Tab-separated table of C-alpha atoms in Angstrom:
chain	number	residue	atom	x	y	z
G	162	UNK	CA	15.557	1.145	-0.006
G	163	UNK	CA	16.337	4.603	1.245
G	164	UNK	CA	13.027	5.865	1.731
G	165	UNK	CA	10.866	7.314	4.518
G	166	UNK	CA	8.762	3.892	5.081
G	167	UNK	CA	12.715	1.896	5.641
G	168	UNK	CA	13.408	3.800	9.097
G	169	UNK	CA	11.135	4.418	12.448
G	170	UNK	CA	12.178	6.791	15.337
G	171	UNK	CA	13.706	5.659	18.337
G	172	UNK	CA	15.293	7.723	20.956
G	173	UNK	CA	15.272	10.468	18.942
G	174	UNK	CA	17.373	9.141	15.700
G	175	UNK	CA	16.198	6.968	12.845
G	176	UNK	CA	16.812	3.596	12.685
G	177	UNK	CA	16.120	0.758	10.114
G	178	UNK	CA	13.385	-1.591	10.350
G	179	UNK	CA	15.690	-4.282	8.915
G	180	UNK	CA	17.564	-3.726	12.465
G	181	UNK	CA	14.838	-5.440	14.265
G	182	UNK	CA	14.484	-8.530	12.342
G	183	UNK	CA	14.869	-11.409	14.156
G	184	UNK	CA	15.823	-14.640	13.512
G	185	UNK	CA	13.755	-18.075	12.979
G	186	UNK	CA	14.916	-21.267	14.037
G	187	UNK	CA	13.008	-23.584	11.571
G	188	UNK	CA	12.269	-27.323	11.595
G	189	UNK	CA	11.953	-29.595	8.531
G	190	UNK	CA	8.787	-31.055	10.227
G	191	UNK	CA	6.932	-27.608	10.602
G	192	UNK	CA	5.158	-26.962	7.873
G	193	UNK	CA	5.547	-23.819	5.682
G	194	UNK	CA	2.451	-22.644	6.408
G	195	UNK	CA	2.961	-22.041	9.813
G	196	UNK	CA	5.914	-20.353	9.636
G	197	UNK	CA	6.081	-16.434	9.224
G	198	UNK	CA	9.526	-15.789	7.882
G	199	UNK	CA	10.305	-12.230	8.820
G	200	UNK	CA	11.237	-9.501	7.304
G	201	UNK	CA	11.745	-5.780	7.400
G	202	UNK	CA	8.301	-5.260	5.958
G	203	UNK	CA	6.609	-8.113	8.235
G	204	UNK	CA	8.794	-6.289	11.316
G	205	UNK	CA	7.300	-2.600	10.384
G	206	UNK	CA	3.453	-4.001	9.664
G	207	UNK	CA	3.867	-6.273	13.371
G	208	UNK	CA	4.773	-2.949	15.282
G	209	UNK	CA	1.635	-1.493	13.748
G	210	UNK	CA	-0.760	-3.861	13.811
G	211	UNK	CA	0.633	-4.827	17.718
G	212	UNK	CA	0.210	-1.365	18.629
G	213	UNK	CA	-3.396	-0.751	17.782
G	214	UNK	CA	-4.207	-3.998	19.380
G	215	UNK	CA	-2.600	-3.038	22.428
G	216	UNK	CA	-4.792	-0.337	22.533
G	217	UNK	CA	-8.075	-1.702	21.571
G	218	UNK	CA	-8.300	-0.550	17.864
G	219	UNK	CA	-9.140	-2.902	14.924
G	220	UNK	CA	-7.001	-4.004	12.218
G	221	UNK	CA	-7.488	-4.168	8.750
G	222	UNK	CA	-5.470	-5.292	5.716
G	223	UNK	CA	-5.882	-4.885	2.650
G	224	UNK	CA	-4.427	-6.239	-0.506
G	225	UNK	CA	-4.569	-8.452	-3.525
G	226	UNK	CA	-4.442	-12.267	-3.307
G	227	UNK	CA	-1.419	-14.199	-2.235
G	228	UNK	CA	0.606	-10.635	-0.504
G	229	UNK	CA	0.465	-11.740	3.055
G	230	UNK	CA	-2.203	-10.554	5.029
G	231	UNK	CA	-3.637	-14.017	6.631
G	232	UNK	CA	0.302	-15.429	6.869
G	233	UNK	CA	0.833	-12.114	8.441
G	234	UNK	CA	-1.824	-11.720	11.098
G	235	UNK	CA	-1.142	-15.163	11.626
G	236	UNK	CA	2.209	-15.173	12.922
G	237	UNK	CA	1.965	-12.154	14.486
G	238	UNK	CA	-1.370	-13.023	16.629
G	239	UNK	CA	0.729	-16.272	17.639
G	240	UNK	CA	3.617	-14.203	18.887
G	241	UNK	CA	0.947	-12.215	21.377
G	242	UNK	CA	0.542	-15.385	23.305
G	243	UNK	CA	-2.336	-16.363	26.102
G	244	UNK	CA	-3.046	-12.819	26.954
G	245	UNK	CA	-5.263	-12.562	23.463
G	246	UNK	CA	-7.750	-15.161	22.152
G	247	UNK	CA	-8.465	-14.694	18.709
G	248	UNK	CA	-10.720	-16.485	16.277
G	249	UNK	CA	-9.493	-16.352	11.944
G	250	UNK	CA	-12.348	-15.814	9.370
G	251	UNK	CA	-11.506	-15.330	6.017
G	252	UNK	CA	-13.681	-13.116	3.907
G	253	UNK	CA	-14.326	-12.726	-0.099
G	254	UNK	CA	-16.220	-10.953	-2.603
G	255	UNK	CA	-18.733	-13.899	-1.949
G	256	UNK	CA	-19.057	-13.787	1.572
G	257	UNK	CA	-22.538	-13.125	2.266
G	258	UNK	CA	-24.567	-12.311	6.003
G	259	UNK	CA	-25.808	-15.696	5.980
G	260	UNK	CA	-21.702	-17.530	5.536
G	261	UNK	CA	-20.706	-14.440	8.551
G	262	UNK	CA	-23.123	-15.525	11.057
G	263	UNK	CA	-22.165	-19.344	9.981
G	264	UNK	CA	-18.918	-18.432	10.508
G	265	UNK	CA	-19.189	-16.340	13.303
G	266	UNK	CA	-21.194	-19.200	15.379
G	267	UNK	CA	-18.987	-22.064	14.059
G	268	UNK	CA	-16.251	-21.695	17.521
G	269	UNK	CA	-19.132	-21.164	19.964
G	270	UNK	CA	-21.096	-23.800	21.961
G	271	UNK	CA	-24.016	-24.460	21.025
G	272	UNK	CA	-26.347	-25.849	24.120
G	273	UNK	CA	-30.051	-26.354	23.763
G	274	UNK	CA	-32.723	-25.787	26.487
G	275	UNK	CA	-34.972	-23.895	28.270
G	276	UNK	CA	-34.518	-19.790	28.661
């Protein structure tokens, strides 16, 4: 704590991330992989990441295994609600062109016929 990456600007003075962290009201039927439990590092990355999506830029995350980054994107793309449609694909070392397009096709209709 106390370094440049704890505080963003607004009107003009530096505030805490931690500041904007809001609350969850969580039931014991939900599971835990649908919630996002927020935090001051969740709060800073969702300002990002919602930013560049607002204005039509891509985001990537990187990291190693287990940090975050599908729970992440995950609660944050719920929180953007019906103005965004969004499709998850989760990539590896061994995803190949052939498992993309598979995965890439998998959410689309698929109608056969006559061109």
């Amino acid at each position: 704590k106390g370094t440049v990456f704890d505080y963003y600007v607004r009107e003009a003075r530096l505030d805490e991330w931690e500041a904007t962290v809001s609350r969850i009201e969580y039931a014991s039927t939900t599971p835990m992989g649908e919630v996002t439990v927020p935090t001051s590092e969740t709060a800073a990355m969702n300002y990002f990441m919602k930013a560049l999506i607002e204005v039509n830029h891509p985001v990537m995350l990187i990291g190693l295994a287990g940090c975050g980054k599908t729970q992440s994107c995950s609660g944050m793309l719920k929180g953007l609600g019906a103005a965004f449609s969004h499709y998850k694909m989760n990539m590896s070392y061994y995803t190949d062109s052939t498992l993309l397009q598979a995965m890439m096709e998998s959410p689309l209709e698929k109608k056969a016929g006559k061109l």
